[in-house]
């Protein structure tokens, strides 16, 4: 693998312009000739197919583990163990956007940060580009799930007597329609925040506002929780 002059670091070049520089070198990710497709030159000078690097989803050079560009290096510098962060920009787990957390561990090898949520204490491994420093607000997350303004407390406070661990509930009134009518079991309740942690039929755990839960059965046989909260990679 050739290392190009530092002056070219961070550049994007078409095959016609870079072919004379890379010769017969291959992309270290796909092992095919570099000249076949458009390339990315990392800050360190290593060259890869742009599409391969995008598919890899890593902000560090696969060759030397240095930041690919200056923005990447700056972003990693924002985080330290104990930093308050807010999850944002997730596409596959949009219900977690707006969740406030603290960084508990940094995994540079996998390019993720392990964070613990402030409300439930659950652990997630998140890419740094999906975290912003600061506690932020849960408003965006709540609007994404529920859509409408919360109903008056009197319309749902009566549910608290039945929203106990082990109760069977049905999700309702969520903006994300594919969750509506799904059933779940309550794991724990937090009257202070007005939310319940529930387990859906597929085993996934969510934290939902009490007003979006309809009690089907006050209590079922309690399912045993794992000794340690699971770590979910996003």
mmCIF file of N, CA and C in Angstrom, residues 53-101:
data_model
loop_
_atom_site.group_PDB
_atom_site.id
_atom_site.type_symbol
_atom_site.label_atom_id
_atom_site.label_comp_id
_atom_site.label_asym_id
_atom_site.label_seq_id
_atom_site.Cartn_x
_atom_site.Cartn_y
_atom_site.Cartn_z
ATOM 1 N N UNK A 53 -14.780 2.414 2.216
ATOM 2 C CA UNK A 53 -14.618 3.103 3.493
ATOM 3 C C UNK A 53 -15.971 3.501 4.060
ATOM 4 N N UNK A 54 -16.893 3.929 3.199
ATOM 5 C CA UNK A 54 -18.236 4.277 3.662
ATOM 6 C C UNK A 54 -18.965 3.064 4.207
ATOM 7 N N UNK A 55 -18.827 1.910 3.513
ATOM 8 C CA UNK A 55 -19.462 0.678 3.975
ATOM 9 C C UNK A 55 -18.898 0.236 5.307
ATOM 10 N N UNK A 56 -17.602 0.447 5.479
ATOM 11 C CA UNK A 56 -16.931 0.058 6.716
ATOM 12 C C UNK A 56 -17.497 0.846 7.891
ATOM 13 N N UNK A 57 -17.907 2.097 7.649
ATOM 14 C CA UNK A 57 -18.530 2.906 8.696
ATOM 15 C C UNK A 57 -17.592 3.279 9.825
ATOM 16 N N UNK A 58 -16.283 3.293 9.555
ATOM 17 C CA UNK A 58 -15.304 3.588 10.595
ATOM 18 C C UNK A 58 -14.731 4.976 10.358
ATOM 19 N N UNK A 59 -14.514 5.734 11.428
ATOM 20 C CA UNK A 59 -13.916 7.052 11.308
ATOM 21 C C UNK A 59 -12.404 7.008 11.489
ATOM 22 N N UNK A 60 -11.867 5.805 11.704
ATOM 23 C CA UNK A 60 -10.426 5.631 11.839
ATOM 24 C C UNK A 60 -9.895 4.854 10.641
ATOM 25 N N UNK A 61 -8.678 5.189 10.219
ATOM 26 C CA UNK A 61 -8.065 4.518 9.080
ATOM 27 C C UNK A 61 -7.908 3.027 9.372
ATOM 28 N N UNK A 62 -8.390 2.136 8.485
ATOM 29 C CA UNK A 62 -8.252 0.688 8.707
ATOM 30 C C UNK A 62 -6.801 0.222 8.736
ATOM 31 N N UNK A 63 -5.888 1.027 8.179
ATOM 32 C CA UNK A 63 -4.481 0.643 8.129
ATOM 33 C C UNK A 63 -3.730 1.001 9.418
ATOM 34 N N UNK A 64 -3.850 2.256 9.854
ATOM 35 C CA UNK A 64 -3.035 2.712 10.985
ATOM 36 C C UNK A 64 -3.865 3.195 12.171
ATOM 37 N N UNK A 65 -5.207 3.169 12.069
ATOM 38 C CA UNK A 65 -6.124 3.548 13.151
ATOM 39 C C UNK A 65 -5.986 5.015 13.561
ATOM 40 N N UNK A 66 -5.569 5.851 12.622
ATOM 41 C CA UNK A 66 -5.541 7.289 12.854
ATOM 42 C C UNK A 66 -6.834 7.891 12.299
ATOM 43 N N UNK A 67 -7.254 9.076 12.816
ATOM 44 C CA UNK A 67 -8.474 9.703 12.281
ATOM 45 C C UNK A 67 -8.375 9.895 10.775
ATOM 46 N N UNK A 68 -9.490 9.636 10.084
ATOM 47 C CA UNK A 68 -9.505 9.756 8.629
ATOM 48 C C UNK A 68 -9.385 11.216 8.199
ATOM 49 N N UNK A 69 -10.006 12.119 8.955
ATOM 50 C CA UNK A 69 -9.904 13.541 8.627
ATOM 51 C C UNK A 69 -9.842 14.348 9.917
ATOM 52 N N UNK A 70 -9.663 15.641 9.779
ATOM 53 C CA UNK A 70 -9.502 16.497 10.954
ATOM 54 C C UNK A 70 -10.765 16.539 11.801
ATOM 55 N N UNK A 71 -11.929 16.485 11.155
ATOM 56 C CA UNK A 71 -13.188 16.519 11.893
ATOM 57 C C UNK A 71 -13.309 15.299 12.785
ATOM 58 N N UNK A 72 -12.872 14.135 12.266
ATOM 59 C CA UNK A 72 -12.926 12.906 13.055
ATOM 60 C C UNK A 72 -12.082 13.020 14.307
ATOM 61 N N UNK A 73 -10.847 13.508 14.159
ATOM 62 C CA UNK A 73 -9.973 13.647 15.311
ATOM 63 C C UNK A 73 -10.538 14.590 16.337
ATOM 64 N N UNK A 74 -11.166 15.680 15.863
ATOM 65 C CA UNK A 74 -11.753 16.646 16.798
ATOM 66 C C UNK A 74 -12.927 16.033 17.544
ATOM 67 N N UNK A 75 -13.755 15.240 16.847
ATOM 68 C CA UNK A 75 -14.941 14.646 17.473
ATOM 69 C C UNK A 75 -14.555 13.695 18.601
ATOM 70 N N UNK A 76 -13.543 12.844 18.381
ATOM 71 C CA UNK A 76 -13.130 11.926 19.428
ATOM 72 C C UNK A 76 -12.661 12.692 20.654
ATOM 73 N N UNK A 77 -12.049 13.859 20.441
ATOM 74 C CA UNK A 77 -11.538 14.638 21.559
ATOM 75 C C UNK A 77 -12.625 15.224 22.445
ATOM 76 N N UNK A 78 -13.875 15.208 21.959
ATOM 77 C CA UNK A 78 -14.977 15.768 22.747
ATOM 78 C C UNK A 78 -15.394 14.855 23.884
ATOM 79 N N UNK A 79 -15.091 13.559 23.784
ATOM 80 C CA UNK A 79 -15.639 12.589 24.716
ATOM 81 C C UNK A 79 -14.593 12.083 25.698
ATOM 82 N N UNK A 80 -15.033 11.934 26.928
ATOM 83 C CA UNK A 80 -14.219 11.341 27.981
ATOM 84 C C UNK A 80 -15.168 10.605 28.910
ATOM 85 N N UNK A 81 -14.661 9.645 29.663
ATOM 86 C CA UNK A 81 -15.507 8.920 30.609
ATOM 87 C C UNK A 81 -16.132 9.917 31.585
ATOM 88 N N UNK A 82 -17.446 9.819 31.732
ATOM 89 C CA UNK A 82 -18.173 10.721 32.611
ATOM 90 C C UNK A 82 -18.854 11.870 31.894
ATOM 91 N N UNK A 83 -18.546 12.060 30.604
ATOM 92 C CA UNK A 83 -19.163 13.144 29.840
ATOM 93 C C UNK A 83 -20.657 12.914 29.669
ATOM 94 N N UNK A 84 -21.458 13.953 29.882
ATOM 95 C CA UNK A 84 -22.904 13.883 29.641
ATOM 96 C C UNK A 84 -23.159 14.055 28.146
ATOM 97 N N UNK A 85 -23.932 13.143 27.569
ATOM 98 C CA UNK A 85 -24.201 13.178 26.131
ATOM 99 C C UNK A 85 -25.681 12.895 25.877
ATOM 100 N N UNK A 86 -26.113 13.206 24.667
ATOM 101 C CA UNK A 86 -27.476 12.916 24.233
ATOM 102 C C UNK A 86 -27.414 12.160 22.913
ATOM 103 N N UNK A 87 -28.142 11.059 22.814
ATOM 104 C CA UNK A 87 -28.184 10.272 21.585
ATOM 105 C C UNK A 87 -29.000 11.010 20.528
ATOM 106 N N UNK A 88 -28.526 11.015 19.296
ATOM 107 C CA UNK A 88 -29.251 11.694 18.226
ATOM 108 C C UNK A 88 -28.919 11.044 16.881
ATOM 109 N N UNK A 89 -29.790 11.256 15.906
ATOM 110 C CA UNK A 89 -29.517 10.856 14.536
ATOM 111 C C UNK A 89 -29.588 9.371 14.232
ATOM 112 N N UNK A 90 -30.131 8.547 15.160
ATOM 113 C CA UNK A 90 -30.249 7.121 14.884
ATOM 114 C C UNK A 90 -31.369 6.877 13.877
ATOM 115 N N UNK A 91 -31.157 5.968 12.942
ATOM 116 C CA UNK A 91 -32.165 5.637 11.953
ATOM 117 C C UNK A 91 -32.892 4.343 12.287
ATOM 118 N N UNK A 92 -32.194 3.363 12.841
ATOM 119 C CA UNK A 92 -32.803 2.062 13.134
ATOM 120 C C UNK A 92 -33.426 1.988 14.514
ATOM 121 N N UNK A 93 -33.039 2.896 15.405
ATOM 122 C CA UNK A 93 -33.584 2.907 16.768
ATOM 123 C C UNK A 93 -33.976 4.347 17.118
ATOM 124 N N UNK A 94 -34.884 4.915 16.339
ATOM 125 C CA UNK A 94 -35.235 6.325 16.504
ATOM 126 C C UNK A 94 -35.847 6.609 17.869
ATOM 127 N N UNK A 95 -36.384 5.567 18.527
ATOM 128 C CA UNK A 95 -36.989 5.795 19.837
ATOM 129 C C UNK A 95 -35.956 6.201 20.879
ATOM 130 N N UNK A 96 -34.673 5.968 20.589
ATOM 131 C CA UNK A 96 -33.610 6.327 21.539
ATOM 132 C C UNK A 96 -33.089 7.742 21.321
ATOM 133 N N UNK A 97 -33.429 8.372 20.193
ATOM 134 C CA UNK A 97 -32.975 9.733 19.954
ATOM 135 C C UNK A 97 -33.509 10.664 21.041
ATOM 136 N N UNK A 98 -32.620 11.487 21.589
ATOM 137 C CA UNK A 98 -32.993 12.379 22.680
ATOM 138 C C UNK A 98 -32.718 11.800 24.054
ATOM 139 N N UNK A 99 -32.291 10.529 24.115
ATOM 140 C CA UNK A 99 -32.001 9.892 25.403
ATOM 141 C C UNK A 99 -30.730 10.474 26.000
ATOM 142 N N UNK A 100 -30.789 10.856 27.262
ATOM 143 C CA UNK A 100 -29.629 11.417 27.940
ATOM 144 C C UNK A 100 -28.813 10.308 28.601
ATOM 145 N N UNK A 101 -27.506 10.397 28.478
ATOM 146 C CA UNK A 101 -26.605 9.335 28.960
ATOM 147 C C UNK A 101 -25.322 9.945 29.505
#
